[in-house]
Amino acid sequence: GEEVAQTPKHLVRGEGQKAKLYCAPIKGHSYVFWYQQVLKNEFKFLISFQNENVFDETGMPKERFSAKCLPNSPCSLEIQATKLEDSAVYFCASSQSSRGGYTFGSGTRLTVV
Amino acid sequence: DAKTTQPNSMESNEEEPVHLPCNHSTISGTDYIHWYRQLPSQGPEYVIHGLTSNVNNRMASLAIAEDRKSSTLILHRATLRDAAVYYCILRAANYGQNFVFGPGTRLSVLP
């Protein structure tokens, strides 16, 4: 389809619990990106993939965050032992090439209580 | 990463044109200028992008200065649905290069 599908829309976790977010990119798009939006306008880049390979992971807090994009499966972003400051909206985007734009999903709102 | 600066907020009346400015004085020759907008409770939405020439699409027009150090997103007739945060972003031509978002311009449209 022509949309990036993110699930779930909302996720609530107690501090210390695991959270797993999913993203199905647009078919044919080779690049997948994850962003975290904490305050209303502030986006933080987390990680990007080219097909199933990590392309850039400079934004990832590596101790607790991990991500995968495996063939024939949705991409995933996993947070082990969530903390209160992980509460944010997590956006996934996919892109076909450098000349075009991204298509973003509608996000997963993670609330850590 | 080359940075962009935009006004924090702007206001427009419905059905009037809106010109949203963006300065990017450190742009490099291969950087594309992208505009996205984020409506409330939604993910960012692609609006338009360009390299050197002005661009038009069904949503908006992009006017790029001759020296490429600034650009203007033009909404020809603002509607209430255009109220959003608009982001001007430079993207390097490398495949897969991630975007660096600034704080954007919050556009309010008055009925």
PDB file of C-alpha atoms in Angstrom:
ATOM      1  CA  GLY A   1       0.000   0.000   0.000  1.00  0.00           C
ATOM      2  CA  GLU A   2       0.957   3.628  -0.213  1.00  0.00           C
ATOM      3  CA  GLU A   3       1.119   4.292   3.491  1.00  0.00           C
ATOM      4  CA  VAL A   4       3.550   3.559   6.263  1.00  0.00           C
ATOM      5  CA  ALA A   5       1.673   1.515   8.839  1.00  0.00           C
ATOM      6  CA  GLN A   6       2.700   1.851  12.478  1.00  0.00           C
ATOM      7  CA  THR A   7       1.333  -0.290  15.276  1.00  0.00           C
ATOM      8  CA  PRO A   8       0.179   0.036  17.917  1.00  0.00           C
ATOM      9  CA  LYS A   9      -1.167   3.609  17.924  1.00  0.00           C
ATOM     10  CA  HIS A  10      -0.859   3.839  21.690  1.00  0.00           C
ATOM     11  CA  LEU A  11       1.244   1.862  24.140  1.00  0.00           C
ATOM     12  CA  VAL A  12       1.383   2.189  27.908  1.00  0.00           C
ATOM     13  CA  ARG A  13       4.164   0.552  29.878  1.00  0.00           C
ATOM     14  CA  GLY A  14       5.221   0.595  33.504  1.00  0.00           C
ATOM     15  CA  GLU A  15       8.747   1.772  34.181  1.00  0.00           C
ATOM     16  CA  GLY A  16      11.160  -1.102  33.596  1.00  0.00           C
ATOM     17  CA  GLN A  17       8.885  -2.962  31.202  1.00  0.00           C
ATOM     18  CA  LYS A  18       9.711  -3.705  27.581  1.00  0.00           C
ATOM     19  CA  ALA A  19       8.080  -1.866  24.685  1.00  0.00           C
ATOM     20  CA  LYS A  20       8.011  -3.008  21.073  1.00  0.00           C
ATOM     21  CA  LEU A  21       6.844  -0.830  18.202  1.00  0.00           C
ATOM     22  CA  TYR A  22       6.249  -1.926  14.617  1.00  0.00           C
ATOM     23  CA  CYS A  23       6.473  -0.259  11.232  1.00  0.00           C
ATOM     24  CA  ALA A  24       5.533  -1.581   7.802  1.00  0.00           C
ATOM     25  CA  PRO A  25       7.197   0.635   5.194  1.00  0.00           C
ATOM     26  CA  ILE A  26       5.783   1.265   1.739  1.00  0.00           C
ATOM     27  CA  LYS A  27       6.510  -1.635  -0.604  1.00  0.00           C
ATOM     28  CA  GLY A  28       9.522  -0.887  -2.742  1.00  0.00           C
ATOM     29  CA  HIS A  29      10.990   1.671  -0.351  1.00  0.00           C
ATOM     30  CA  SER A  30      14.537   0.701   0.532  1.00  0.00           C
ATOM     31  CA  TYR A  31      15.095   3.065   3.450  1.00  0.00           C
ATOM     32  CA  VAL A  32      13.406   3.119   6.816  1.00  0.00           C
ATOM     33  CA  PHE A  33      13.931   5.764   9.476  1.00  0.00           C
ATOM     34  CA  TRP A  34      12.872   6.008  13.117  1.00  0.00           C
ATOM     35  CA  TYR A  35      12.377   9.351  14.876  1.00  0.00           C
ATOM     36  CA  GLN A  36      11.364  10.216  18.418  1.00  0.00           C
ATOM     37  CA  GLN A  37       9.227  13.312  19.055  1.00  0.00           C
ATOM     38  CA  VAL A  38       9.301  14.251  22.721  1.00  0.00           C
ATOM     39  CA  LEU A  39       8.253  17.871  22.980  1.00  0.00           C
ATOM     40  CA  LYS A  40       5.720  19.070  20.462  1.00  0.00           C
ATOM     41  CA  ASN A  41       8.090  20.197  17.744  1.00  0.00           C
ATOM     42  CA  GLU A  42      11.328  18.424  18.564  1.00  0.00           C
ATOM     43  CA  PHE A  43      12.295  15.411  16.498  1.00  0.00           C
ATOM     44  CA  LYS A  44      15.262  13.238  17.337  1.00  0.00           C
ATOM     45  CA  PHE A  45      16.649  10.878  14.708  1.00  0.00           C
ATOM     46  CA  LEU A  46      17.218   7.385  16.110  1.00  0.00           C
ATOM     47  CA  ILE A  47      18.227   4.958  13.379  1.00  0.00           C
ATOM     48  CA  SER A  48      17.907   4.226   9.675  1.00  0.00           C
ATOM     49  CA  PHE A  49      18.012   1.082   7.579  1.00  0.00           C
ATOM     50  CA  GLN A  50      18.793   0.324   3.979  1.00  0.00           C
ATOM     51  CA  ASN A  51      16.745  -2.793   3.410  1.00  0.00           C
ATOM     52  CA  GLU A  52      17.651  -5.041   6.378  1.00  0.00           C
ATOM     53  CA  ASN A  53      21.003  -3.389   7.045  1.00  0.00           C
ATOM     54  CA  VAL A  54      21.574  -0.663   9.594  1.00  0.00           C
ATOM     55  CA  PHE A  55      22.518   2.471   7.667  1.00  0.00           C
ATOM     56  CA  ASP A  56      22.964   5.025  10.440  1.00  0.00           C
ATOM     57  CA  GLU A  57      22.473   4.362  14.151  1.00  0.00           C
ATOM     58  CA  THR A  58      24.125   7.467  15.555  1.00  0.00           C
ATOM     59  CA  GLY A  59      20.948   8.552  17.339  1.00  0.00           C
ATOM     60  CA  MET A  60      20.241   5.317  19.156  1.00  0.00           C
ATOM     61  CA  PRO A  61      20.675   5.067  22.932  1.00  0.00           C
ATOM     62  CA  LYS A  62      22.322   1.695  22.568  1.00  0.00           C
ATOM     63  CA  GLU A  63      21.970   0.429  26.124  1.00  0.00           C
ATOM     64  CA  ARG A  64      18.220  -0.043  25.958  1.00  0.00           C
ATOM     65  CA  PHE A  65      17.121   0.595  22.369  1.00  0.00           C
ATOM     66  CA  SER A  66      17.400  -1.858  19.493  1.00  0.00           C
ATOM     67  CA  ALA A  67      15.827  -2.057  16.043  1.00  0.00           C
ATOM     68  CA  LYS A  68      15.509  -4.520  13.196  1.00  0.00           C
ATOM     69  CA  CYS A  69      14.215  -4.636   9.638  1.00  0.00           C
ATOM     70  CA  LEU A  70      14.025  -8.264   8.548  1.00  0.00           C
ATOM     71  CA  PRO A  71      12.864  -9.443   5.117  1.00  0.00           C
ATOM     72  CA  ASN A  72       9.123 -10.055   4.808  1.00  0.00           C
ATOM     73  CA  SER A  73       8.425  -8.687   8.306  1.00  0.00           C
ATOM     74  CA  PRO A  74       7.526  -5.277   9.679  1.00  0.00           C
ATOM     75  CA  CYS A  75      10.462  -3.306  11.045  1.00  0.00           C
ATOM     76  CA  SER A  76      10.572  -3.060  14.822  1.00  0.00           C
ATOM     77  CA  LEU A  77      11.926  -0.743  17.499  1.00  0.00           C
ATOM     78  CA  GLU A  78      12.341  -2.273  20.941  1.00  0.00           C
ATOM     79  CA  ILE A  79      13.011  -0.529  24.221  1.00  0.00           C
ATOM     80  CA  GLN A  80      14.160  -2.721  27.092  1.00  0.00           C
ATOM     81  CA  ALA A  81      13.520  -1.483  30.618  1.00  0.00           C
ATOM     82  CA  THR A  82      11.596   1.640  29.685  1.00  0.00           C
ATOM     83  CA  LYS A  83      12.141   4.874  31.583  1.00  0.00           C
ATOM     84  CA  LEU A  84       9.808   7.808  32.123  1.00  0.00           C
ATOM     85  CA  GLU A  85      11.825   9.918  29.662  1.00  0.00           C
ATOM     86  CA  ASP A  86      11.113   7.411  26.885  1.00  0.00           C
ATOM     87  CA  SER A  87       7.533   8.717  26.809  1.00  0.00           C
ATOM     88  CA  ALA A  88       7.195  10.199  23.325  1.00  0.00           C
ATOM     89  CA  VAL A  89       5.643   9.686  19.925  1.00  0.00           C
ATOM     90  CA  TYR A  90       7.785   7.427  17.765  1.00  0.00           C
ATOM     91  CA  PHE A  91       7.550   7.971  14.029  1.00  0.00           C
ATOM     92  CA  CYS A  92       8.684   5.666  11.299  1.00  0.00           C
ATOM     93  CA  ALA A  93       9.271   6.895   7.747  1.00  0.00           C
ATOM     94  CA  SER A  94      10.262   5.204   4.529  1.00  0.00           C
ATOM     95  CA  SER A  95      11.964   6.538   1.455  1.00  0.00           C
ATOM     96  CA  GLN A  96      12.673   5.222  -1.988  1.00  0.00           C
ATOM     97  CA  SER A  97      15.658   7.349  -2.892  1.00  0.00           C
ATOM     98  CA  SER A  98      17.579  10.468  -1.986  1.00  0.00           C
ATOM     99  CA  ARG A  99      15.712  12.588  -4.526  1.00  0.00           C
ATOM    100  CA  GLY A 100      12.275  11.938  -3.200  1.00  0.00           C
ATOM    101  CA  GLY A 101      10.721  12.683   0.120  1.00  0.00           C
ATOM    102  CA  TYR A 102       9.877  10.557   3.083  1.00  0.00           C
ATOM    103  CA  THR A 103       6.497   9.132   3.848  1.00  0.00           C
ATOM    104  CA  PHE A 104       5.840   9.123   7.564  1.00  0.00           C
ATOM    105  CA  GLY A 105       3.561   6.868   9.516  1.00  0.00           C
ATOM    106  CA  SER A 106       1.060   8.294  11.973  1.00  0.00           C
ATOM    107  CA  GLY A 107       3.228   7.355  14.929  1.00  0.00           C
ATOM    108  CA  THR A 108       3.055   5.281  18.107  1.00  0.00           C
ATOM    109  CA  ARG A 109       2.472   7.197  21.318  1.00  0.00           C
ATOM    110  CA  LEU A 110       4.422   5.507  24.099  1.00  0.00           C
ATOM    111  CA  THR A 111       3.540   6.464  27.654  1.00  0.00           C
ATOM    112  CA  VAL A 112       5.743   5.152  30.439  1.00  0.00           C
ATOM    113  CA  VAL A 113       4.134   5.357  33.867  1.00  0.00           C
TER     114      VAL A 113
ATOM    115  CA  ASP B   1      24.349  19.337   8.994  1.00  0.00           C
ATOM    116  CA  ALA B   2      23.391  22.588   7.324  1.00  0.00           C
ATOM    117  CA  LYS B   3      20.847  24.421   9.460  1.00  0.00           C
ATOM    118  CA  THR B   4      17.678  26.270   8.653  1.00  0.00           C
ATOM    119  CA  THR B   5      15.998  29.135  10.483  1.00  0.00           C
ATOM    120  CA  GLN B   6      12.290  29.848  10.358  1.00  0.00           C
ATOM    121  CA  PRO B   7       9.956  32.183  12.256  1.00  0.00           C
ATOM    122  CA  ASN B   8       8.405  30.489  15.277  1.00  0.00           C
ATOM    123  CA  SER B   9       4.869  31.327  14.254  1.00  0.00           C
ATOM    124  CA  MET B  10       2.797  33.020  11.575  1.00  0.00           C
ATOM    125  CA  GLU B  11      -0.837  33.852  11.133  1.00  0.00           C
ATOM    126  CA  SER B  12      -2.963  34.052   8.035  1.00  0.00           C
ATOM    127  CA  ASN B  13      -6.568  34.653   7.129  1.00  0.00           C
ATOM    128  CA  GLU B  14      -8.508  31.959   5.360  1.00  0.00           C
ATOM    129  CA  GLU B  15      -8.385  32.097   1.547  1.00  0.00           C
ATOM    130  CA  GLU B  16      -5.412  34.459   1.545  1.00  0.00           C
ATOM    131  CA  PRO B  17      -1.939  33.512   0.292  1.00  0.00           C
ATOM    132  CA  VAL B  18       0.706  32.598   2.837  1.00  0.00           C
ATOM    133  CA  HIS B  19       4.451  32.971   2.373  1.00  0.00           C
ATOM    134  CA  LEU B  20       6.513  30.920   4.813  1.00  0.00           C
ATOM    135  CA  PRO B  21      10.195  31.916   4.762  1.00  0.00           C
ATOM    136  CA  CYS B  22      13.247  29.794   5.468  1.00  0.00           C
ATOM    137  CA  ASN B  23      16.875  30.828   5.674  1.00  0.00           C
ATOM    138  CA  HIS B  24      19.622  28.319   4.962  1.00  0.00           C
ATOM    139  CA  SER B  25      22.763  30.359   4.437  1.00  0.00           C
ATOM    140  CA  THR B  26      25.121  27.372   4.884  1.00  0.00           C
ATOM    141  CA  ILE B  27      23.428  25.204   2.255  1.00  0.00           C
ATOM    142  CA  SER B  28      25.800  23.136   0.140  1.00  0.00           C
ATOM    143  CA  GLY B  29      25.534  22.674  -3.605  1.00  0.00           C
ATOM    144  CA  THR B  30      24.018  19.209  -3.399  1.00  0.00           C
ATOM    145  CA  ASP B  31      21.490  19.839  -0.610  1.00  0.00           C
ATOM    146  CA  TYR B  32      17.831  19.534  -1.535  1.00  0.00           C
ATOM    147  CA  ILE B  33      15.341  21.844   0.180  1.00  0.00           C
ATOM    148  CA  HIS B  34      12.397  19.905   1.582  1.00  0.00           C
ATOM    149  CA  TRP B  35       9.222  21.153   3.238  1.00  0.00           C
ATOM    150  CA  TYR B  36       7.053  19.041   5.489  1.00  0.00           C
ATOM    151  CA  ARG B  37       4.120  19.901   7.660  1.00  0.00           C
ATOM    152  CA  GLN B  38       2.691  18.284  10.740  1.00  0.00           C
ATOM    153  CA  LEU B  39      -0.983  18.588  11.451  1.00  0.00           C
ATOM    154  CA  PRO B  40      -2.135  18.054  15.042  1.00  0.00           C
ATOM    155  CA  SER B  41      -1.784  14.440  16.192  1.00  0.00           C
ATOM    156  CA  GLN B  42      -0.398  13.276  12.860  1.00  0.00           C
ATOM    157  CA  GLY B  43       2.955  12.369  11.385  1.00  0.00           C
ATOM    158  CA  PRO B  44       4.830  14.851   9.206  1.00  0.00           C
ATOM    159  CA  GLU B  45       3.461  15.105   5.692  1.00  0.00           C
ATOM    160  CA  TYR B  46       5.556  15.812   2.613  1.00  0.00           C
ATOM    161  CA  VAL B  47       4.707  19.136   0.971  1.00  0.00           C
ATOM    162  CA  ILE B  48       7.308  19.895  -1.670  1.00  0.00           C
ATOM    163  CA  HIS B  49      11.019  19.837  -2.401  1.00  0.00           C
ATOM    164  CA  GLY B  50      13.455  21.398  -4.838  1.00  0.00           C
ATOM    165  CA  LEU B  51      17.092  21.942  -5.661  1.00  0.00           C
ATOM    166  CA  THR B  52      17.552  25.139  -7.661  1.00  0.00           C
ATOM    167  CA  SER B  53      14.465  25.936  -9.711  1.00  0.00           C
ATOM    168  CA  ASN B  54      11.097  27.002  -8.375  1.00  0.00           C
ATOM    169  CA  VAL B  55       8.666  24.111  -8.016  1.00  0.00           C
ATOM    170  CA  ASN B  56       4.894  23.845  -8.084  1.00  0.00           C
ATOM    171  CA  ASN B  57       2.603  21.020  -7.080  1.00  0.00           C
ATOM    172  CA  ARG B  58      -1.043  20.673  -6.121  1.00  0.00           C
ATOM    173  CA  MET B  59      -0.312  21.602  -2.500  1.00  0.00           C
ATOM    174  CA  ALA B  60       2.057  24.538  -2.762  1.00  0.00           C
ATOM    175  CA  SER B  61       4.826  26.358  -4.585  1.00  0.00           C
ATOM    176  CA  LEU B  62       8.458  26.587  -3.581  1.00  0.00           C
ATOM    177  CA  ALA B  63      10.408  29.681  -4.502  1.00  0.00           C
ATOM    178  CA  ILE B  64      14.183  29.287  -4.169  1.00  0.00           C
ATOM    179  CA  ALA B  65      16.485  32.303  -4.115  1.00  0.00           C
ATOM    180  CA  GLU B  66      19.078  32.495  -6.839  1.00  0.00           C
ATOM    181  CA  ASP B  67      21.921  32.046  -4.333  1.00  0.00           C
ATOM    182  CA  ARG B  68      19.920  29.219  -2.639  1.00  0.00           C
ATOM    183  CA  LYS B  69      20.468  30.762   0.781  1.00  0.00           C
ATOM    184  CA  SER B  70      16.768  31.144   1.365  1.00  0.00           C
ATOM    185  CA  SER B  71      13.478  29.754   0.139  1.00  0.00           C
ATOM    186  CA  THR B  72       9.781  30.477   0.557  1.00  0.00           C
ATOM    187  CA  LEU B  73       6.915  28.042   0.727  1.00  0.00           C
ATOM    188  CA  ILE B  74       3.803  29.552  -0.798  1.00  0.00           C
ATOM    189  CA  LEU B  75       0.307  28.363  -0.005  1.00  0.00           C
ATOM    190  CA  HIS B  76      -1.841  30.104  -2.594  1.00  0.00           C
ATOM    191  CA  ARG B  77      -5.102  30.096  -0.650  1.00  0.00           C
ATOM    192  CA  ALA B  78      -4.870  29.111   2.987  1.00  0.00           C
ATOM    193  CA  THR B  79      -7.617  26.925   4.397  1.00  0.00           C
ATOM    194  CA  LEU B  80      -8.310  25.969   7.999  1.00  0.00           C
ATOM    195  CA  ARG B  81      -6.864  22.570   7.180  1.00  0.00           C
ATOM    196  CA  ASP B  82      -3.498  24.174   6.457  1.00  0.00           C
ATOM    197  CA  ALA B  83      -3.016  25.070  10.137  1.00  0.00           C
ATOM    198  CA  ALA B  84       0.059  23.053  11.069  1.00  0.00           C
ATOM    199  CA  VAL B  85       3.749  23.245  11.926  1.00  0.00           C
ATOM    200  CA  TYR B  86       5.789  23.683   8.750  1.00  0.00           C
ATOM    201  CA  TYR B  87       9.342  22.383   8.629  1.00  0.00           C
ATOM    202  CA  CYS B  88      11.994  23.490   6.176  1.00  0.00           C
ATOM    203  CA  ILE B  89      14.722  20.849   6.000  1.00  0.00           C
ATOM    204  CA  LEU B  90      17.905  20.422   4.004  1.00  0.00           C
ATOM    205  CA  ARG B  91      18.659  16.956   2.801  1.00  0.00           C
ATOM    206  CA  ALA B  92      22.012  15.881   1.415  1.00  0.00           C
ATOM    207  CA  ALA B  93      21.916  13.917  -1.800  1.00  0.00           C
ATOM    208  CA  ASN B  94      23.422  10.822  -0.154  1.00  0.00           C
ATOM    209  CA  TYR B  95      21.066   7.928  -0.317  1.00  0.00           C
ATOM    210  CA  GLY B  96      19.317   7.388   2.974  1.00  0.00           C
ATOM    211  CA  GLN B  97      20.528  10.578   4.605  1.00  0.00           C
ATOM    212  CA  ASN B  98      18.302  11.356   7.570  1.00  0.00           C
ATOM    213  CA  PHE B  99      16.489  14.646   8.037  1.00  0.00           C
ATOM    214  CA  VAL B 100      17.427  17.131  10.730  1.00  0.00           C
ATOM    215  CA  PHE B 101      14.267  18.834  11.917  1.00  0.00           C
ATOM    216  CA  GLY B 102      14.326  22.321  13.384  1.00  0.00           C
ATOM    217  CA  PRO B 103      11.473  23.726  15.486  1.00  0.00           C
ATOM    218  CA  GLY B 104       9.477  24.788  12.384  1.00  0.00           C
ATOM    219  CA  THR B 105       6.880  27.532  11.931  1.00  0.00           C
ATOM    220  CA  ARG B 106       3.480  27.140  13.528  1.00  0.00           C
ATOM    221  CA  LEU B 107       0.919  28.491  11.066  1.00  0.00           C
ATOM    222  CA  SER B 108      -2.451  29.587  12.390  1.00  0.00           C
ATOM    223  CA  VAL B 109      -5.265  30.184   9.895  1.00  0.00           C
ATOM    224  CA  LEU B 110      -8.052  32.493  10.997  1.00  0.00           C
ATOM    225  CA  PRO B 111     -11.561  32.044   9.638  1.00  0.00           C
TER     226      PRO B 111
END
